[in-house]
Short mmCIF file of C-alpha atoms in Angstrom, two decimals:
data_model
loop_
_atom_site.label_atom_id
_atom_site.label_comp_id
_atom_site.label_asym_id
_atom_site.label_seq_id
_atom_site.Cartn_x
_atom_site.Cartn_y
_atom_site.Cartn_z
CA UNK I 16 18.07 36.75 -86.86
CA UNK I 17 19.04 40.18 -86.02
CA UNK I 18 15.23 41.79 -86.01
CA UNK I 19 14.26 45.17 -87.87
CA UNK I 20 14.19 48.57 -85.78
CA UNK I 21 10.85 50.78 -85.98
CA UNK I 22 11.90 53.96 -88.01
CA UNK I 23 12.63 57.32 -85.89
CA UNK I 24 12.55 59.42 -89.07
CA UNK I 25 15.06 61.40 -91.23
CA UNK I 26 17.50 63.91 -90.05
CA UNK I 27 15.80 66.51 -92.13
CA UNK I 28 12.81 65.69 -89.75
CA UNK I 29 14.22 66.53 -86.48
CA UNK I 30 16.32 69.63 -87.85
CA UNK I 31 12.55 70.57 -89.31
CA UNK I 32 10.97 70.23 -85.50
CA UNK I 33 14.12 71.61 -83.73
CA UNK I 34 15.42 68.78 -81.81
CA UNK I 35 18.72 69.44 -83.78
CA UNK I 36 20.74 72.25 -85.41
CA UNK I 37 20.21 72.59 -88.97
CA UNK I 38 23.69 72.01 -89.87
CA UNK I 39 23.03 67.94 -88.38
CA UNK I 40 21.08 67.73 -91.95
CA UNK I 41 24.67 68.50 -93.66
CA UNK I 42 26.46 66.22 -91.54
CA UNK I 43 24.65 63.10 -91.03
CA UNK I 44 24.30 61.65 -94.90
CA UNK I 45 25.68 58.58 -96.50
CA UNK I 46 28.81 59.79 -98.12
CA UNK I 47 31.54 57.42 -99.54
CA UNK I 48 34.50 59.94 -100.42
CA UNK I 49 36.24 62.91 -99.14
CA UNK I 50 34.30 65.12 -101.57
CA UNK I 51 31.17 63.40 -101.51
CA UNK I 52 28.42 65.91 -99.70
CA UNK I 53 26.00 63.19 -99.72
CA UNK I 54 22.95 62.76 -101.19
CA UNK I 55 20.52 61.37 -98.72
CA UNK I 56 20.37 62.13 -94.89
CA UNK I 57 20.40 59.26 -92.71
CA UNK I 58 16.89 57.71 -91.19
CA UNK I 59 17.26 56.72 -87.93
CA UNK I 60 16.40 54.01 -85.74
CA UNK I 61 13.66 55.08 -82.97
CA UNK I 62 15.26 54.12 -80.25
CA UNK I 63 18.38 56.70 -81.75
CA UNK I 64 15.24 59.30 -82.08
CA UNK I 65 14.75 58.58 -77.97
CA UNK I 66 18.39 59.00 -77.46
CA UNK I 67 18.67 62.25 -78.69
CA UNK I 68 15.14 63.66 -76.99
CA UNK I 69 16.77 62.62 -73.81
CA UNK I 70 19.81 64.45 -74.44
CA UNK I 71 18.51 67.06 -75.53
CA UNK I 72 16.79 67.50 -71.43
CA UNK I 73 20.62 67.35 -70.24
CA UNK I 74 19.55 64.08 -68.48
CA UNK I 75 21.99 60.99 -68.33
CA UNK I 76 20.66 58.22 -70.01
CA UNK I 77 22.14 54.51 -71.20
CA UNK I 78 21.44 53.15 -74.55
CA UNK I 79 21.26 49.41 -74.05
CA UNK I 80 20.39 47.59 -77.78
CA UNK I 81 21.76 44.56 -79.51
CA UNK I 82 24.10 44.62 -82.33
CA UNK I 83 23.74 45.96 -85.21
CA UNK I 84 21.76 48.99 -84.08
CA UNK I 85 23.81 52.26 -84.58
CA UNK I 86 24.56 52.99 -80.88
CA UNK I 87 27.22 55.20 -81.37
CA UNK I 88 25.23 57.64 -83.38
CA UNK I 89 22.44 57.76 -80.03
CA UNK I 90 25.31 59.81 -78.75
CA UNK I 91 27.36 61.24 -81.72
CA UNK I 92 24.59 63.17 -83.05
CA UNK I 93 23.63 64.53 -79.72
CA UNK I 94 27.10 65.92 -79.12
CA UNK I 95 27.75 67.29 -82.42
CA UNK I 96 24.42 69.17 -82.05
CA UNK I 97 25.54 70.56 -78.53
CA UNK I 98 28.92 71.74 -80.47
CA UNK I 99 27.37 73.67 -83.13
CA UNK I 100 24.78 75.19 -80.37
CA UNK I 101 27.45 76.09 -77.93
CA UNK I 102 30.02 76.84 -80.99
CA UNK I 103 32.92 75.07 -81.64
CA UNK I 104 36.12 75.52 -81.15
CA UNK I 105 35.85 76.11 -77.35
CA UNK I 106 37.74 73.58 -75.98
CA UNK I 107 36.79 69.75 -74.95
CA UNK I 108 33.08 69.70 -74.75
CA UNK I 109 32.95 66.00 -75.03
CA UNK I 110 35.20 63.05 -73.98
CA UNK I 111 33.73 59.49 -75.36
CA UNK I 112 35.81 55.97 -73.54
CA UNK I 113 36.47 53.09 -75.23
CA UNK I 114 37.69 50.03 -73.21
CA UNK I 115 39.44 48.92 -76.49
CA UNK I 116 41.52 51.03 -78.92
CA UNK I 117 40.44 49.24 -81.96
CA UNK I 118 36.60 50.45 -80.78
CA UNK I 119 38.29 54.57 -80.57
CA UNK I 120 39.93 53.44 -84.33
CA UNK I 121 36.59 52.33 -85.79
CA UNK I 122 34.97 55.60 -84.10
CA UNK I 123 37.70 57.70 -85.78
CA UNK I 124 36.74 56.53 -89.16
CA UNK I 125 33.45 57.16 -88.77
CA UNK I 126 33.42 60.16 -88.06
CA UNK I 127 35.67 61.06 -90.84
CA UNK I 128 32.92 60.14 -93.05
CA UNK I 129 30.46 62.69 -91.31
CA UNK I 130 32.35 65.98 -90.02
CA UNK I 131 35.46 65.70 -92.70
CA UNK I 132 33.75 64.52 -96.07
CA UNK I 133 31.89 66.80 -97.94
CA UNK I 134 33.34 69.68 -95.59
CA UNK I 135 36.71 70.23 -97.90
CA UNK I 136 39.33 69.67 -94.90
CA UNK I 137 37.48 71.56 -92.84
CA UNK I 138 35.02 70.23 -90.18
CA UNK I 139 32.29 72.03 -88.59
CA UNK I 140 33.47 69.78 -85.57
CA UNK I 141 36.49 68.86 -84.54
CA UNK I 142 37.86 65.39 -82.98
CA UNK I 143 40.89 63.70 -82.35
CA UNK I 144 42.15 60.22 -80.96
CA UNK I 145 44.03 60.29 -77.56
CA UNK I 146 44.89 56.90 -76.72
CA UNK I 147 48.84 56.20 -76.63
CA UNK I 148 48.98 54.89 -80.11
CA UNK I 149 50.16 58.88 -81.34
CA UNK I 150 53.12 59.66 -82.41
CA UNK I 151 55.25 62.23 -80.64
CA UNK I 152 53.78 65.33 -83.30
CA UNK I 153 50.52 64.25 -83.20
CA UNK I 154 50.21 63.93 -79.23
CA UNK I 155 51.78 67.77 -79.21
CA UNK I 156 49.35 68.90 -81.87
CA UNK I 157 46.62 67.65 -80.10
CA UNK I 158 47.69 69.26 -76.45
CA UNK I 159 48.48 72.81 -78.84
CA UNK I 160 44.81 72.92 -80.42
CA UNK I 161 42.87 70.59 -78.08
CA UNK I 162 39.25 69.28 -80.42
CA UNK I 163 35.95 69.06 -79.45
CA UNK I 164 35.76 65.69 -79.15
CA UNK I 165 38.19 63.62 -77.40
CA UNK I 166 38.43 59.59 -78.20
CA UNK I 167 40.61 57.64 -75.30
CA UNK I 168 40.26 54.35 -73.65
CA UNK I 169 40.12 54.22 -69.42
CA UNK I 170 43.72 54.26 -68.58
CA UNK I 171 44.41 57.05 -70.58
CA UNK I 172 41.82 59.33 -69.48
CA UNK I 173 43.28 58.50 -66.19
CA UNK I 174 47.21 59.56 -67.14
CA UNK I 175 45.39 62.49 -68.78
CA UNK I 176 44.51 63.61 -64.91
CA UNK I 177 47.74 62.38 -63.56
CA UNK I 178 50.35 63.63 -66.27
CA UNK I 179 51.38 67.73 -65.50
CA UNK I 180 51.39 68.20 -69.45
CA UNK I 181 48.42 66.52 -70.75
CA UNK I 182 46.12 67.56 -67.60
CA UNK I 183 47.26 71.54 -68.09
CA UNK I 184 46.53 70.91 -71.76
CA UNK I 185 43.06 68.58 -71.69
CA UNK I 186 41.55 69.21 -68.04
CA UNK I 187 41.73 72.88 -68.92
CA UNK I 188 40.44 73.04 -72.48
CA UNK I 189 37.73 70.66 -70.70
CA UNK I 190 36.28 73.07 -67.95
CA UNK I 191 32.52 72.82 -68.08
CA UNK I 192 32.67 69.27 -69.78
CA UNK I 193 29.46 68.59 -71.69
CA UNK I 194 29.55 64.86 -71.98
CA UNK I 195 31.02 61.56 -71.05
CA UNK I 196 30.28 58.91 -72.59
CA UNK I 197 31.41 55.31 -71.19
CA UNK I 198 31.25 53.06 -74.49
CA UNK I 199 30.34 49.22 -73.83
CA UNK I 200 29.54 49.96 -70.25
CA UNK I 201 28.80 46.10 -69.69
CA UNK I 202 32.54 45.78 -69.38
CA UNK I 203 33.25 47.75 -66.37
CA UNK I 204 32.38 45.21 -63.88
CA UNK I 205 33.69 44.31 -60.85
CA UNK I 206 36.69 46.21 -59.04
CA UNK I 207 37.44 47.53 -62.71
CA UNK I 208 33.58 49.19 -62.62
CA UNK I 209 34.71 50.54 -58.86
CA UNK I 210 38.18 52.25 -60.53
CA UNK I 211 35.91 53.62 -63.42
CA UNK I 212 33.05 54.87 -61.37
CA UNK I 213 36.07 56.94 -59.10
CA UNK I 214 37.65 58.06 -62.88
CA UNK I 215 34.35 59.73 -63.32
CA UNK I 216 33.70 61.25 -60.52
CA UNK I 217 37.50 62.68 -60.51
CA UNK I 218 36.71 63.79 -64.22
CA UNK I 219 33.86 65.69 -62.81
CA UNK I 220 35.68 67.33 -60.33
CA UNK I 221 38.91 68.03 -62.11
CA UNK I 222 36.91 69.65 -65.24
CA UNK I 223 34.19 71.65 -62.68
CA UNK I 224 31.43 69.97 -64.69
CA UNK I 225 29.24 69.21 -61.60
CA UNK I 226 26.42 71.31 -62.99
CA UNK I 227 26.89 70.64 -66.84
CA UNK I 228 28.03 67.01 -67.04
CA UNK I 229 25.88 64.30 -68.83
CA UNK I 230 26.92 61.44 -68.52
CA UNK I 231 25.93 58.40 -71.26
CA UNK I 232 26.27 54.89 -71.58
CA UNK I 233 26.38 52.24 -74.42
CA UNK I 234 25.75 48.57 -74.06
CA UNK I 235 24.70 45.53 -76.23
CA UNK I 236 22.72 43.90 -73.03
CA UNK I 237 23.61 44.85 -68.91
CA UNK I 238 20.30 42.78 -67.45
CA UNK I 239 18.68 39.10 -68.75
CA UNK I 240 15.89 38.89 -66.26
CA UNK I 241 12.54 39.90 -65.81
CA UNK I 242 10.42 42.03 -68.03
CA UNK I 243 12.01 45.04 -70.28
CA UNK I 244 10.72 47.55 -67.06
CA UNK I 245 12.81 45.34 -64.73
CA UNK I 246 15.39 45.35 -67.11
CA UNK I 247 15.02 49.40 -67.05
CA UNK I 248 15.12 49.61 -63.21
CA UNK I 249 18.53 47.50 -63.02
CA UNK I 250 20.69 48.92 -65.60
CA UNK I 251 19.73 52.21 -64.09
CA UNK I 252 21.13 51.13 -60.94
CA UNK I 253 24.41 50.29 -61.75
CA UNK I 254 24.77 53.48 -64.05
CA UNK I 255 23.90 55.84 -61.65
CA UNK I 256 26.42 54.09 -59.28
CA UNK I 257 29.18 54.16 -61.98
CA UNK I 258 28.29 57.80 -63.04
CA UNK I 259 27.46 58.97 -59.76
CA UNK I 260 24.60 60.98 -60.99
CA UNK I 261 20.92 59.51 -61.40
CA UNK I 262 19.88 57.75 -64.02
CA UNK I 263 15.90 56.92 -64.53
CA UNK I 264 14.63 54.12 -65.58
CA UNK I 265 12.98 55.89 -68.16
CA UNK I 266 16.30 56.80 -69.33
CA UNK I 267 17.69 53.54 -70.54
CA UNK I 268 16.54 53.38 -73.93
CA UNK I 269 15.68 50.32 -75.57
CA UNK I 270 15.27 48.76 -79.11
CA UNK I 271 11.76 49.85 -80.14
CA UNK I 272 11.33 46.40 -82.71
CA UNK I 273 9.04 45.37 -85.97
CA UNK I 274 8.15 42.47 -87.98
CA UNK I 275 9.46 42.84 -91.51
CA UNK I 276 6.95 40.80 -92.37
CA UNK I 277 3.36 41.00 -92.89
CA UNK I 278 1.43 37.61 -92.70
CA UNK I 279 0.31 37.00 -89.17
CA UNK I 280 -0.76 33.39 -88.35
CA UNK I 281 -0.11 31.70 -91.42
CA UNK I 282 -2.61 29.16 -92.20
CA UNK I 283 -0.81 25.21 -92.03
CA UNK I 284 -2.14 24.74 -95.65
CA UNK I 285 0.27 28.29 -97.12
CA UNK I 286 2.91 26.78 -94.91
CA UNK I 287 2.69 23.16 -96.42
CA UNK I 288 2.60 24.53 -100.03
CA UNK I 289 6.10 26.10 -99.26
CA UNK I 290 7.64 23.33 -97.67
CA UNK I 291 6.66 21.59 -100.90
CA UNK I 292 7.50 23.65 -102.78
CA UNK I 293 11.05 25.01 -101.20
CA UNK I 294 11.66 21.59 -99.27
CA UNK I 295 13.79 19.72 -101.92
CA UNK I 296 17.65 20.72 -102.72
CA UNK I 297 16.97 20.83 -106.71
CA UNK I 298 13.43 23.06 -106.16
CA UNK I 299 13.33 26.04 -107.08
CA UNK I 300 10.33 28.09 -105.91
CA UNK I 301 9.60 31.45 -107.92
CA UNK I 302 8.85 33.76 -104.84
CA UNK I 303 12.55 32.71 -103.40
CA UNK I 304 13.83 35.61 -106.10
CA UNK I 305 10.93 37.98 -106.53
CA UNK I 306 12.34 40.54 -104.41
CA UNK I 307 11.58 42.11 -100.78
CA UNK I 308 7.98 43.24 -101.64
CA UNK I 309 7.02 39.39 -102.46
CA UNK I 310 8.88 37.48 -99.91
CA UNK I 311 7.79 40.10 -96.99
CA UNK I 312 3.94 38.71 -97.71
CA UNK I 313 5.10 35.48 -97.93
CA UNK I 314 3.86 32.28 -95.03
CA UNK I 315 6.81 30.48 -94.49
CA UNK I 316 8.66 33.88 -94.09
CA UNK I 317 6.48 35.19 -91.52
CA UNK I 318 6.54 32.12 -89.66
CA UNK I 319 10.18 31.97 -89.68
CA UNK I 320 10.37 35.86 -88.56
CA UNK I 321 8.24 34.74 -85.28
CA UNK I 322 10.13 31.42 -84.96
CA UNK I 323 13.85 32.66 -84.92
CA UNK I 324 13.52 36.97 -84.90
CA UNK I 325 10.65 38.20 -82.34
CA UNK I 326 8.31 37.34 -80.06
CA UNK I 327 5.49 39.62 -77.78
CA UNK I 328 6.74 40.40 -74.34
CA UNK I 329 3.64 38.61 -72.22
CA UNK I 330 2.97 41.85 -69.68
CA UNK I 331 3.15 44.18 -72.31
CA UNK I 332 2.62 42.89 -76.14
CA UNK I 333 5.80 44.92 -76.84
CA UNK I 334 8.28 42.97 -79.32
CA UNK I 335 11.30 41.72 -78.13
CA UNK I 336 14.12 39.44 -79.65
CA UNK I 337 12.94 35.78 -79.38
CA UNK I 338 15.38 33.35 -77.28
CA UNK I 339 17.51 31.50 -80.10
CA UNK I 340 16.68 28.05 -81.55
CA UNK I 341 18.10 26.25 -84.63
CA UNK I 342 16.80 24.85 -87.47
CA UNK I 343 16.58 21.17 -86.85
CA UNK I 344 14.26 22.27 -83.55
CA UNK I 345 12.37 24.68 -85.86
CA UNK I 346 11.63 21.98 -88.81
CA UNK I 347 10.75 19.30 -86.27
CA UNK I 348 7.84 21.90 -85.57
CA UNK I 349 7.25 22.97 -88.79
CA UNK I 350 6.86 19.38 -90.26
CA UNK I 351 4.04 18.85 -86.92
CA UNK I 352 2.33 21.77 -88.52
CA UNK I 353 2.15 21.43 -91.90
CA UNK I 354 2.67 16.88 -91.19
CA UNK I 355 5.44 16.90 -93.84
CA UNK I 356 9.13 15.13 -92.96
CA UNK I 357 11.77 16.95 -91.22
CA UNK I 358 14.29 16.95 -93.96
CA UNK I 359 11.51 18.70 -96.36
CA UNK I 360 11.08 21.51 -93.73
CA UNK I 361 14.33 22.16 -92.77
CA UNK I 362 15.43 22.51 -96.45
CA UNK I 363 12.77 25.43 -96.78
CA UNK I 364 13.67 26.83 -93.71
CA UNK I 365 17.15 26.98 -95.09
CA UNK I 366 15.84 28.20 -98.71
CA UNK I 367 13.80 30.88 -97.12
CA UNK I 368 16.84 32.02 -94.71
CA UNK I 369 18.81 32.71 -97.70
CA UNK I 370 16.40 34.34 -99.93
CA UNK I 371 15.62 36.55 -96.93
CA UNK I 372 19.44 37.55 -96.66
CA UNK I 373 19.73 38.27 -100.63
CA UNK I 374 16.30 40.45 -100.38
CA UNK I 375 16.60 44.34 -99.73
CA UNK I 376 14.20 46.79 -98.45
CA UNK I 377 14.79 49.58 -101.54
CA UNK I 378 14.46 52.26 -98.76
CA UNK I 379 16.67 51.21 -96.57
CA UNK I 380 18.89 48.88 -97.92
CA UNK I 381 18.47 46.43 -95.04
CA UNK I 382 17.81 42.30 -95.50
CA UNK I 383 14.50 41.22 -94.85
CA UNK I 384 16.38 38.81 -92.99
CA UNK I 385 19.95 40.08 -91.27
CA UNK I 386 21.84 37.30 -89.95
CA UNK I 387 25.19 37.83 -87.02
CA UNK I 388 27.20 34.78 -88.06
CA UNK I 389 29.60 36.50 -85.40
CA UNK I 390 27.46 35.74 -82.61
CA UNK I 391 28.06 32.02 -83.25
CA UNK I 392 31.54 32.20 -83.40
CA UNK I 393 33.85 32.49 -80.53
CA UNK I 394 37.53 34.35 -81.00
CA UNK I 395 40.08 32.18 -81.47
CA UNK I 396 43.39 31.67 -79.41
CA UNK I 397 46.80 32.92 -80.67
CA UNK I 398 48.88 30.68 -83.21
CA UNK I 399 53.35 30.53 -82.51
CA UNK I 400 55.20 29.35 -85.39
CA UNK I 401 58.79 28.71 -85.73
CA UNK I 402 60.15 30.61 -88.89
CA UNK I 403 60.74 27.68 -91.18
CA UNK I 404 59.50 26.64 -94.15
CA UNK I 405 55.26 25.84 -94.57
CA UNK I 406 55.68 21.65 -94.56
CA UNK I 407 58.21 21.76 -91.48
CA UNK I 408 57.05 24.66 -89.04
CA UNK I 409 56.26 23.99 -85.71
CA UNK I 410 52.79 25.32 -84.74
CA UNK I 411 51.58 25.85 -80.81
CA UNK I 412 48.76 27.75 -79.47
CA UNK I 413 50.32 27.81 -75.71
CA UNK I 414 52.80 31.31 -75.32
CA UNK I 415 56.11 30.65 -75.40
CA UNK I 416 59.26 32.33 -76.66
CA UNK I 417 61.55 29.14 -77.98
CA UNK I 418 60.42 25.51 -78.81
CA UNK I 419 61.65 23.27 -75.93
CA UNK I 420 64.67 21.39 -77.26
CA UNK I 421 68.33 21.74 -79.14
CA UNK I 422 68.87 23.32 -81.25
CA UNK I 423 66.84 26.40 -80.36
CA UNK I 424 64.13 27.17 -82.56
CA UNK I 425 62.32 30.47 -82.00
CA UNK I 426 58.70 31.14 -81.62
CA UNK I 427 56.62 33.77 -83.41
CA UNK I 428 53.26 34.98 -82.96
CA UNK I 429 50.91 34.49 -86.20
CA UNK I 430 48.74 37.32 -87.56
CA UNK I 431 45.66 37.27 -90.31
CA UNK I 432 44.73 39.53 -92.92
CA UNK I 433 41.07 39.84 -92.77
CA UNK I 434 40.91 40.46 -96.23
CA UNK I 435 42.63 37.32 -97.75
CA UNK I 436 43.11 35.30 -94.42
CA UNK I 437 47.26 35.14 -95.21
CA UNK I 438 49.50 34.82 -92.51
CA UNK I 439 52.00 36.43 -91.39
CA UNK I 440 55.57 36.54 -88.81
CA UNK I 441 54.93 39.20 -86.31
CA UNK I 442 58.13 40.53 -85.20
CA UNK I 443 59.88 43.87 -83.84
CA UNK I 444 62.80 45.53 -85.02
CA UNK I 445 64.78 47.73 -82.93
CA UNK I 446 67.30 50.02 -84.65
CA UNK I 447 70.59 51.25 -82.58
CA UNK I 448 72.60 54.71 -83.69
CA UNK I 449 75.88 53.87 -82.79
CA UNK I 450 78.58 57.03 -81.08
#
């Protein structure tokens, strides 16, 4: 189960206190079209609250949660409201790395929704992707009017500094850079974290930002052992040696968790009654559809929040994500506790699961219980195909260019929709002028 963040408050809240510029409350809403102003600012996640109270001191800081948890607004929202404090328009105040492009396209979208809808084409803040996928225009555009926020991967920041054109065009409109911000920082290990770590430091040097860099970090988990301080102390280590500025441990910000649920220490008897009541495939117990409110009180649910979502951190009582089990291990305990057969718990473990995922918290729209089926499934290889008919087509999974054999059959890489799941020929045409 993917366990519920404590609240850090509305937008409205921090614009109220300060901690951000009032035109944040404009920006940061749910909006669904390009002339939808939104109606509701967002409520944030506390450990996003942290993340901007530590940027706001100018400190460096790494924001190390699990999935799921809006990491890139912990340092989207605290750039924007550095943009509209120092003004826009002023050159590259921000650069944010991606090690992947398709990370820099999801970001892109994203922040569409924020700084272009509602704004009528025109965006209190300005960004723009830099990554090698431009086209010729858009790469010159972008070098003519450089934005305020720059999206690139690694290697490209690097042929930024190394290319006359780009680093007269970027490096420059980048003097004083406000932030960098490494994106999935748990990749850069190894001799790849020693060629990043240099990358910053020459970014530092090459856009005089000694004095006014911060430098930030995202990552879904960078340390396994020990408690969440000794956690702390070691991803602060290797960020301050990648950054090459200081990080405290104080400043790697983690997930600040709740229970969704409210019964503590069910007694066996309320837990036996659901198993009963839940356990067999045809049963159909009323609470299972009674909404959020009901099933958040509910014994078996609570149980099942402790047994697969969170547990207490034994130094500290502070909750952190429980190590995974299934749910044959978890109805072989549940039937000891309530002495029912495993079959009959497992089916309400199952029939609880689900009517956790259907129910939503009306404020937040959120499943009592949110499950990351993608954690469970690994990425697949790539699929060759020669181009002939469905029945008769050769399929391989090792790389190659033409079956072995006469007479030559060619080999093409597959690719999926991810809407429908249809296949198709991925191939590249290359067109000739002739004289």
């Amino acid at each position: 189960l993917n366990p519920s963040f404590a609240s850090g408050g509305r937008i409205s809240e921090l614009n109220a206190s300060g901690l951000l510029h009032p035109e944040c409350e404009r920006i940061f809403r749910i909006k669904t079209s390009e002339n939808d102003p939104g109606e509701n600012d967002l409520l944030l996640h506390q450990h996003q609250r942290d993340a901007i109270e530590v940027a706001a001191t100018r400190a460096s800081y790494v924001l190390t949660t699990g999935t799921g948890s809006g990491k890139s607004l912990a340092y989207i929202i605290p750039i924007v409201d550095r943009i509209l404090r120092n003004g826009p328009s002023k050159g590259v105040q921000a650069i944010v790395v991606y090690p992947m492009n398709a990370l820099a396209n999801s970001q892109v979208e994203e922040l569409k929704k924020f700084l272009e809808f509602g704004y009528g084409g025109q965006p209190p803040v300005t960004f723009k992707r830099y990554t090698g996928q431009e086209s010729q225009a858009e790469r010159a555009q972008i070098l003519a009017n450089p934005p305020d926020i720059l999206l690139t991967n690694y290697v490209m920041l690097e042929l930024i500094l190394t290319r006359p054109d780009e680093r007269a065009a970027l490096i420059k409109a980048a003097q004083g850079l406000q932030f960098l911000v490494l994106d999935e920082l748990h990749t850069y290990r190894g001799r790849q974290g020693a060629d990043v770590g240099m990358l910053v430091r020459r970014v530092r040097e090459a856009c005089n930002a000694h004095d006014t860099l911060q430098c930030i970090g995202t990552s879904a988990t960078m340390s396994s052992g020990g408690s969440t301080r000794d956690q702390q102390h070691d991803v602060a280590d290797v960020a301050s040696r990648i950054f090459g500025s200081q990080v405290l441990p104080e400043h790697v910000i983690t997930e600040t968790l709740v229970r969704a649920t409210t019964d503590r220490d069910p007694s066996a008897e309320a837990l036996a009654l659901s198993v009963r009541n839940r356990g067999p495939a045809e049963a159909i117990d009323p609470t299972l559809n009674s909404g959020y409110d009901a099933l958040k009180i509910d014994p078996l649910a609570s149980w099942i929040e402790d047994t697969f979502g969170v547990t207490e951190e034994p130094d500290t009582g502070r909750l952190i994500r429980r190590a995974p089990t299934n749910v044959d291990r978890a109805a072989d305990e549940l039937a000891a506790i309530t002495s029912t057969n495993q079959v009959l718990a497992a089916g309400a473990i199952r029939a609880t699961l689900l009517a956790g995922s259907r129910s939503k918290d009306p404020e937040t729209n959120r499943s009592l219980f949110a499950f990351r089926l993608h954690q469970f499934v690994s990425k697949g290889g790539s699929v060759y195909v020669t181009a002939e008919p469905v029945d008769s087509r050769t399929i391989v999974t090792d790389y190659q260019v033409v079956l072995p054999g006469e007479p030559e059959r060619r080999l093409y890489p597959l690719a999926f929709c991810r809407e429908c799941g249809q296949e198709y020929l991925m191939v590249t045409r290359n067109e000739t002028i002739d004289g």
